[in-house]
Amino acid sequence: MDHQGSVPLRSGPAIDAAGVFLLLITLAVFLLPIFLLFPPTPPSRSDAILQTHSRLGLQDSEKSGLASSPGSGPRQPKGAQATIQSLFIYPVKSCKGIEVKRSKVLPTGLEFDRLFTFAQLKSPFPLGLDSSEAEQTRHEWEFITQRQFPLLATVQVDIYLPDIIRSRATGVGSIAPSSDAFLILRFPWQEAGLRGTLAWVGAKFARGRNALPEKEIMLPVAFPSEDEIKQRDYKYEDVKIWKDTVTALNLETELPRELRLYLGVSNRLGIFRIDPARLRQVHRCAPTKADAGYQPVTGFQDAYPLHLLNLSSVRDFSDKVEKDAILKTLDPRRFRANILIDGADAYDEENWKTICFKPGPGTSRRENSKFHVSCRTVRCKLPNVDPDTGYRHPVEPDRSLRKFRDVDEGAKLKGCLGMQMTPLFDKVDSPDDMESWVEVGMPVEVLERGTHIYLKQ
């Protein structure tokens, strides 16, 4: 039989371009709910810990106290009652802060503030030609900030506190004691290859289109026991902060190498927890032990336990700062204050010596909180760093601070903005007695006025 001109037989149905497109759409519709319910990344530690803990600070649905008082926002009526507008704690020095509605005040400042600092292991430089072998091989830990590594500003910090109600609701049962709080650090990081691509897709599905893959680090908030220190291979080591050297606990073993690469730190990177038994004593402009009734101390704050910022002063200063495409407004968060007030005249806080925060309408606390206003805050170049992006502006606001805020005889040619404070307590017989509370909405009463002259370290 002649088969010339016959059509070859097909082994299956033909699939044209339209069929391929329909097949892809069908797969997408089928897989989309699966990706939404089961993102292609494992659950994070922060997701898991929410079964038994609550995140400290304002929740996503709550409005920031700074939302109505940006650096370039409207002025408060002259003579208005000054009140606390916002409160911030910074558990890890130079990383993102946590905005809270209220906070316990301890001798070291606001609770959970500056408990940790990152540090790098540095060798002495420069060395003299006649340096000994011991000097040449000596290394020391030195704290780091956004001044050297601006991407610290983008490291997210959260504290999770035990929540017995949430624990019972999820059926977990009894939870750890109240000291079992955790700190979680998060920073952007995407692995190379397919694993990184899946993490990128998972982040979008889990947290929205602007989300990026992240790595997490979980640390204990409470100072570890000796058994925990041995088990986790933590070490007591000296770390230098400005001109002070303090013995603190190095939790370096908890840090992934990716964090050092992300920040751009070439030396060994450690993270230190302040030892409650080895706090730094505060002298200079702080009240004496005789005047305060106790020896003022601090953790990893620069020099004093607390920092107060007057938003009226920020607005006045902001008007003098030259803006550009990068620096469009002067965000008060650049100055990393703990207590931000509004309603006082610009720079009036520079004449305060003793103040008291009192209960106000709508506040839950019924007791006063008293502070010694110790000195002005002398500014370095850290406020040049954008608190959201970690981008460091080449000149502002440092240039304007030096030009317009050279106001302290003890810090010539330096810019000043904000005030350093030391807590005062009615009872000082026991450490348990030395605490008070501050809360958003508390009015400020000025008890004593006077002049300030900064004393260098």
Coordinates of C-alpha atoms in Angstrom, one line a residue:
M1 CA 0.0 0.0 0.0
D2 CA 1.3 3.4 -0.9
H3 CA 1.6 5.7 2.2
Q4 CA 3.0 8.7 0.3
G5 CA 1.2 11.9 1.3
S6 CA -0.4 10.4 4.4
V7 CA -0.4 12.5 7.7
P8 CA 1.8 11.1 10.5
L9 CA -0.1 9.8 13.5
R10 CA 0.2 11.8 16.8
S11 CA 0.9 10.0 20.0
G12 CA -1.1 12.5 22.1
P13 CA -3.2 15.7 22.0
A14 CA -1.6 18.9 20.6
I15 CA -0.6 21.7 23.1
D16 CA -0.4 25.1 21.5
A17 CA 0.6 28.4 23.1
A18 CA -2.9 29.1 24.4
G19 CA -2.9 25.7 26.1
V20 CA 0.4 26.3 27.8
F21 CA -0.9 29.7 29.0
L22 CA -4.1 28.1 30.4
L23 CA -2.0 25.4 32.1
L24 CA 0.1 28.1 33.8
I25 CA -2.9 30.0 35.0
T26 CA -4.5 26.8 36.4
L27 CA -1.3 26.0 38.3
A28 CA -1.0 29.6 39.6
V29 CA -4.6 29.5 40.8
F30 CA -4.0 26.2 42.5
L31 CA -0.7 27.1 44.1
L32 CA -1.5 30.6 45.3
P33 CA -3.6 29.6 48.3
I34 CA -0.9 27.0 49.2
F35 CA 1.8 29.7 49.2
L36 CA -0.4 32.0 51.2
L37 CA -1.2 29.4 53.9
F38 CA 2.3 27.8 53.8
P39 CA 4.9 30.3 52.7
P40 CA 8.1 28.7 51.3
T41 CA 10.1 29.7 54.4
P42 CA 10.0 28.2 57.8
P43 CA 8.2 30.1 60.6
S44 CA 10.3 32.7 62.3
R45 CA 11.2 32.7 65.9
S46 CA 9.1 35.8 66.4
D47 CA 6.1 34.1 64.9
A48 CA 6.6 31.1 67.2
I49 CA 7.2 33.1 70.4
L50 CA 3.9 35.0 69.9
Q51 CA 2.1 31.8 71.1
T52 CA 3.3 32.6 74.7
H53 CA 4.6 36.2 74.6
S54 CA 3.5 39.7 73.7
R55 CA 5.6 42.1 71.8
L56 CA 6.6 45.2 73.8
G57 CA 5.7 48.6 72.4
L58 CA 3.1 50.1 70.1
Q59 CA 1.3 47.6 68.0
D60 CA 1.0 47.9 64.2
S61 CA -2.5 49.4 64.5
E62 CA -1.5 52.1 67.1
K63 CA -0.4 55.6 66.1
S64 CA 3.0 56.9 66.9
G65 CA 3.2 59.8 69.4
L66 CA 5.4 61.6 66.8
A67 CA 2.8 61.3 64.0
S68 CA 1.2 64.6 64.9
S69 CA 4.5 66.3 65.8
P70 CA 7.1 65.8 63.0
G71 CA 10.2 67.8 63.0
S72 CA 8.8 70.4 60.6
G73 CA 5.2 70.2 61.9
P74 CA 3.0 72.9 63.4
R75 CA 4.0 74.8 66.5
Q76 CA 2.1 74.2 69.8
P77 CA 0.3 77.3 71.2
K78 CA 2.6 79.5 73.1
G79 CA 2.4 78.9 76.8
A80 CA 0.7 75.5 76.4
Q81 CA 1.3 72.8 79.1
A82 CA 4.4 70.8 78.2
T83 CA 3.6 67.0 78.2
I84 CA 5.3 63.8 77.3
Q85 CA 4.5 63.2 73.6
S86 CA 6.4 60.0 73.0
L87 CA 8.7 57.5 74.8
F88 CA 11.5 55.4 73.2
I89 CA 13.8 52.7 74.5
Y90 CA 16.8 51.3 72.6
P91 CA 17.6 47.9 74.0
V92 CA 20.6 47.5 71.6
K93 CA 22.8 50.6 71.3
S94 CA 22.5 52.3 67.9
C95 CA 19.9 49.9 66.5
K96 CA 16.2 50.6 66.0
G97 CA 14.3 51.8 69.0
I98 CA 10.9 50.7 70.4
E99 CA 8.2 53.2 71.0
V100 CA 6.2 52.6 74.2
K101 CA 3.2 54.2 75.9
R102 CA 4.7 54.0 79.4
S103 CA 7.9 52.8 80.9
K104 CA 9.3 51.9 84.3
V105 CA 12.2 54.2 85.4
L106 CA 15.2 52.6 87.1
P107 CA 18.5 54.1 88.2
T108 CA 19.9 53.1 84.8
G109 CA 17.2 54.9 82.9
L110 CA 14.1 53.5 81.2
E111 CA 13.6 49.8 81.6
F112 CA 15.3 47.7 78.9
D113 CA 17.2 50.7 77.5
R114 CA 20.7 50.2 76.2
L115 CA 21.2 46.7 77.8
F116 CA 23.3 45.6 74.8
T117 CA 25.9 47.0 72.6
F118 CA 27.7 45.7 69.5
A119 CA 31.5 45.8 69.7
Q120 CA 34.4 45.0 67.4
L121 CA 37.8 43.5 68.4
K122 CA 40.4 46.1 67.4
S123 CA 44.2 46.1 67.5
P124 CA 46.1 49.2 68.6
F125 CA 46.8 51.6 65.8
P126 CA 49.1 53.3 65.0
L127 CA 52.0 51.5 66.7
G128 CA 55.3 53.1 67.4
L129 CA 58.5 51.6 66.1
D130 CA 59.6 50.8 69.6
S131 CA 56.3 49.1 70.6
S132 CA 56.8 45.9 72.6
E133 CA 55.5 42.5 71.3
A134 CA 52.8 42.6 74.0
E135 CA 51.6 46.0 72.6
Q136 CA 51.7 44.7 69.0
T137 CA 49.5 41.7 69.8
R138 CA 47.1 43.4 72.2
H139 CA 43.5 43.6 71.1
E140 CA 40.5 45.2 72.8
W141 CA 36.8 45.2 72.3
E142 CA 35.4 48.7 71.4
F143 CA 31.7 49.6 71.0
I144 CA 30.4 50.5 67.6
T145 CA 27.6 52.9 66.6
Q146 CA 26.0 54.3 63.5
R147 CA 28.8 56.8 63.2
Q148 CA 31.0 54.0 61.8
F149 CA 28.4 51.5 60.6
P150 CA 25.2 53.4 59.7
L151 CA 23.3 50.2 58.7
L152 CA 23.0 49.5 62.4
A153 CA 20.0 51.9 62.1
T154 CA 18.2 49.2 60.0
V155 CA 18.6 46.4 62.5
Q156 CA 15.1 45.8 63.9
V157 CA 14.9 45.1 67.7
D158 CA 11.9 43.6 69.4
I159 CA 11.3 42.5 73.0
Y160 CA 8.8 39.8 73.8
L161 CA 7.4 39.5 77.3
P162 CA 5.6 36.5 78.8
D163 CA 1.9 36.7 78.4
I164 CA 0.0 34.2 80.5
I165 CA -3.4 35.0 78.9
R166 CA -2.1 34.3 75.4
S167 CA -0.3 31.2 76.6
R168 CA -3.6 29.8 78.0
A169 CA -5.5 30.8 74.9
T170 CA -3.2 28.8 72.7
G171 CA -3.3 25.8 74.9
V172 CA 0.4 25.9 75.8
G173 CA -0.3 25.8 79.5
S174 CA 2.0 27.3 82.1
I175 CA 4.8 29.5 80.8
A176 CA 8.2 30.6 82.0
P177 CA 8.6 33.0 84.9
S178 CA 8.3 36.7 84.3
S179 CA 12.1 37.1 83.8
D180 CA 11.9 34.8 80.7
A181 CA 11.7 37.7 78.2
F182 CA 13.5 37.5 74.8
L183 CA 15.1 40.0 72.5
I184 CA 14.9 39.3 68.8
L185 CA 17.2 41.1 66.3
R186 CA 16.3 41.0 62.6
F187 CA 18.3 42.3 59.6
P188 CA 17.8 42.0 55.8
W189 CA 19.7 39.0 54.3
Q190 CA 19.1 37.0 51.1
E191 CA 21.1 33.9 50.3
A192 CA 22.3 33.2 46.8
G193 CA 20.6 30.8 44.5
L194 CA 17.3 29.0 44.7
R195 CA 17.2 29.1 48.5
G196 CA 17.4 32.9 48.4
T197 CA 14.8 33.2 45.7
L198 CA 12.4 31.1 47.7
A199 CA 13.1 33.2 50.8
W200 CA 12.4 36.4 48.8
V201 CA 9.1 35.0 47.5
G202 CA 8.2 33.8 51.0
A203 CA 8.8 37.2 52.5
K204 CA 6.5 38.8 50.0
F205 CA 3.7 36.4 50.7
A206 CA 4.2 36.5 54.5
R207 CA 4.7 40.2 55.1
G208 CA 3.7 42.2 52.0
R209 CA 5.3 43.2 48.7
N210 CA 7.9 45.5 50.3
A211 CA 9.2 42.8 52.6
L212 CA 12.7 41.3 52.3
P213 CA 14.2 38.1 53.5
E214 CA 15.6 38.4 57.0
K215 CA 17.8 36.6 59.5
E216 CA 16.9 36.6 63.2
I217 CA 18.9 36.4 66.4
M218 CA 17.2 35.6 69.7
L219 CA 18.9 36.6 73.0
P220 CA 17.7 36.4 76.6
V221 CA 16.8 39.8 78.1
A222 CA 17.5 38.8 81.7
F223 CA 21.2 38.5 82.7
P224 CA 22.0 34.8 82.3
S225 CA 22.8 32.5 85.2
E226 CA 26.3 31.1 85.6
D227 CA 25.1 27.7 84.3
E228 CA 23.6 29.4 81.2
I229 CA 26.8 31.3 80.6
K230 CA 28.8 28.1 80.6
Q231 CA 26.3 26.2 78.5
R232 CA 26.1 28.9 75.8
D233 CA 29.9 29.6 76.0
Y234 CA 29.4 33.3 76.8
K235 CA 32.4 35.1 78.2
Y236 CA 33.1 38.0 80.6
E237 CA 35.3 40.5 78.7
D238 CA 36.3 44.1 78.9
V239 CA 34.7 46.5 76.4
K240 CA 35.5 50.1 75.8
I241 CA 32.8 52.7 75.5
W242 CA 34.1 56.2 75.0
K243 CA 36.8 56.6 77.7
D244 CA 35.2 54.0 80.0
T245 CA 36.2 50.3 80.1
V246 CA 33.6 48.0 81.6
T247 CA 33.5 44.2 82.1
A248 CA 30.4 42.9 80.4
L249 CA 29.1 39.6 79.1
N250 CA 30.0 38.8 75.5
L251 CA 27.3 36.8 73.7
E252 CA 29.4 36.6 70.5
T253 CA 28.5 32.9 70.0
E254 CA 24.9 33.9 69.1
L255 CA 25.8 36.1 66.1
P256 CA 25.8 34.7 62.6
R257 CA 28.6 35.7 60.3
E258 CA 26.0 37.2 57.9
L259 CA 25.4 40.1 60.3
R260 CA 29.1 41.2 60.2
L261 CA 29.0 41.1 56.4
Y262 CA 25.7 43.0 56.3
L263 CA 27.0 45.8 58.6
G264 CA 30.4 45.9 56.8
V265 CA 32.5 45.1 59.9
S266 CA 35.8 43.6 59.0
N267 CA 36.9 42.8 62.5
R268 CA 35.4 40.2 64.9
L269 CA 32.0 41.3 66.0
G270 CA 30.6 40.7 69.5
I271 CA 27.4 41.7 71.3
F272 CA 27.8 42.6 75.0
R273 CA 25.2 42.5 77.7
I274 CA 25.7 45.0 80.6
D275 CA 26.3 43.2 83.9
P276 CA 23.9 44.6 86.6
A277 CA 26.7 44.1 89.1
R278 CA 29.2 46.1 87.0
L279 CA 27.3 49.3 86.0
R280 CA 29.2 52.4 85.0
Q281 CA 29.2 55.2 87.6
V282 CA 28.0 58.6 86.4
H283 CA 29.7 61.7 87.8
R284 CA 30.6 65.0 86.0
C285 CA 27.3 67.0 85.8
A286 CA 25.1 64.3 87.5
P287 CA 24.0 64.8 91.1
T288 CA 26.4 63.5 93.7
K289 CA 25.7 60.4 95.8
A290 CA 25.0 62.7 98.7
D291 CA 22.5 64.8 96.7
A292 CA 20.7 62.0 94.9
G293 CA 20.8 59.5 97.8
Y294 CA 22.4 56.9 95.6
Q295 CA 25.4 56.7 93.2
P296 CA 24.1 57.5 89.7
V297 CA 24.8 54.7 87.3
T298 CA 24.2 53.8 83.7
G299 CA 24.5 50.9 81.3
F300 CA 25.6 51.3 77.7
Q301 CA 24.2 54.8 77.3
D302 CA 26.8 57.3 76.2
A303 CA 27.1 59.1 79.5
Y304 CA 23.9 59.6 81.5
P305 CA 20.8 57.4 82.1
L306 CA 18.2 59.3 80.1
H307 CA 17.9 61.7 77.2
L308 CA 15.1 64.3 76.9
L309 CA 14.2 66.1 73.7
N310 CA 11.9 69.1 73.3
L311 CA 10.0 68.9 70.0
S312 CA 9.6 72.6 69.9
S313 CA 13.3 72.9 69.9
V314 CA 13.6 70.4 67.1
R315 CA 11.1 72.3 65.0
D316 CA 12.9 75.6 65.5
F317 CA 16.3 74.1 64.7
S318 CA 14.8 72.2 61.7
D319 CA 13.8 75.6 60.1
K320 CA 17.5 76.5 60.1
V321 CA 18.8 73.2 58.5
E322 CA 19.3 73.3 54.8
K323 CA 17.1 70.7 53.2
D324 CA 17.8 68.8 50.0
A325 CA 16.4 65.8 48.0
I326 CA 17.8 63.4 50.6
L327 CA 17.1 65.4 53.8
K328 CA 13.5 66.7 53.2
T329 CA 12.5 66.8 56.9
L330 CA 14.4 66.5 60.2
D331 CA 12.9 63.5 61.9
P332 CA 13.2 63.7 65.7
R333 CA 14.1 60.0 65.8
R334 CA 17.6 61.0 64.5
F335 CA 18.4 62.2 68.0
R336 CA 17.6 58.9 69.7
A337 CA 16.0 60.5 72.8
N338 CA 14.1 58.5 75.5
I339 CA 11.5 61.1 76.5
L340 CA 10.1 63.5 73.9
I341 CA 8.0 66.4 75.1
D342 CA 5.9 69.0 73.4
G343 CA 4.3 72.2 74.4
A344 CA 7.3 73.9 76.0
D345 CA 8.9 77.0 74.4
A346 CA 11.8 76.2 72.1
Y347 CA 15.0 75.6 74.2
D348 CA 13.3 76.3 77.5
E349 CA 14.5 72.9 78.6
E350 CA 18.1 74.3 78.7
N351 CA 17.2 76.3 81.8
W352 CA 15.7 73.3 83.7
K353 CA 17.6 71.8 86.6
T354 CA 14.9 69.6 88.3
I355 CA 11.6 68.5 86.8
C356 CA 8.7 66.3 87.7
F357 CA 6.3 64.4 85.5
K358 CA 2.9 64.2 87.1
P359 CA -0.3 62.2 86.4
G360 CA -2.4 63.8 83.7
P361 CA -5.8 63.3 82.1
G362 CA -6.0 59.8 80.6
T363 CA -2.8 58.5 82.2
S364 CA -2.9 55.3 84.1
R365 CA 0.0 56.0 86.5
R366 CA -0.9 58.0 89.7
E367 CA 2.6 58.7 91.0
N368 CA 5.1 61.4 90.2
S369 CA 8.5 60.8 88.5
K370 CA 11.3 63.2 89.3
F371 CA 14.5 63.9 87.4
H372 CA 17.7 65.9 87.7
V373 CA 18.4 67.7 84.4
S374 CA 22.1 67.2 84.3
C375 CA 23.5 68.9 81.2
R376 CA 23.0 69.6 77.5
T377 CA 23.4 66.8 75.0
V378 CA 26.5 67.5 72.9
R379 CA 26.0 66.1 69.5
C380 CA 28.3 64.0 67.3
K381 CA 27.6 63.1 63.6
L382 CA 25.2 60.2 64.4
P383 CA 22.0 62.3 63.6
N384 CA 23.2 62.5 60.0
V385 CA 22.0 58.9 59.7
D386 CA 18.5 58.3 58.4
P387 CA 16.8 56.1 61.0
D388 CA 14.8 54.2 58.4
T389 CA 17.3 53.6 55.6
G390 CA 20.7 53.8 57.4
Y391 CA 21.8 56.4 54.8
R392 CA 24.3 58.9 56.2
H393 CA 23.9 62.4 54.9
P394 CA 27.4 63.9 54.1
V395 CA 26.9 67.1 56.1
E396 CA 23.5 67.7 57.8
P397 CA 22.3 68.2 60.4
D398 CA 25.8 68.2 61.9
R399 CA 26.9 71.3 60.0
S400 CA 23.8 73.2 61.2
L401 CA 24.2 72.0 64.8
R402 CA 27.7 73.4 64.9
K403 CA 26.6 76.6 63.3
F404 CA 23.4 77.4 65.2
R405 CA 23.7 75.4 68.4
D406 CA 27.2 76.2 69.7
V407 CA 25.6 77.4 72.9
D408 CA 27.5 75.7 75.8
E409 CA 30.7 77.2 77.2
G410 CA 31.9 73.7 78.2
A411 CA 31.5 72.4 74.6
K412 CA 32.9 75.1 72.3
L413 CA 32.5 74.5 68.6
K414 CA 30.1 71.7 69.3
G415 CA 26.3 71.6 68.6
C416 CA 23.9 70.9 71.4
L417 CA 20.3 69.7 71.3
G418 CA 18.4 67.9 74.1
M419 CA 19.2 67.4 77.7
Q420 CA 20.8 64.5 79.7
M421 CA 18.9 63.5 82.9
T422 CA 19.4 61.4 86.0
P423 CA 16.4 59.8 87.8
L424 CA 15.6 60.9 91.4
F425 CA 13.7 58.7 93.8
D426 CA 11.9 59.4 97.1
K427 CA 13.1 56.1 98.6
V428 CA 16.6 55.0 98.1
D429 CA 17.1 52.5 101.0
S430 CA 16.7 49.5 98.8
P431 CA 17.2 48.9 95.0
D432 CA 13.6 47.7 94.9
D433 CA 12.4 51.1 96.1
M434 CA 14.2 53.0 93.3
E435 CA 11.7 53.0 90.5
S436 CA 9.0 55.2 89.1
W437 CA 7.0 55.4 85.9
V438 CA 6.6 57.8 83.0
E439 CA 3.7 57.7 80.5
V440 CA 2.7 59.5 77.4
G441 CA 0.4 62.4 78.3
M442 CA 2.1 63.2 81.6
P443 CA 2.5 67.0 82.1
V444 CA 5.9 68.5 83.0
E445 CA 6.4 70.6 86.1
V446 CA 9.7 72.5 86.4
L447 CA 10.8 72.5 90.0
E448 CA 14.1 74.3 89.7
R449 CA 15.8 76.4 87.0
G450 CA 19.4 77.3 86.5
T451 CA 22.3 77.4 84.0
H452 CA 24.3 74.5 82.5
I453 CA 27.9 74.2 81.7
Y454 CA 29.0 70.9 80.1
L455 CA 31.9 69.0 81.7
K456 CA 33.9 66.8 79.4
Q457 CA 34.8 63.2 80.3

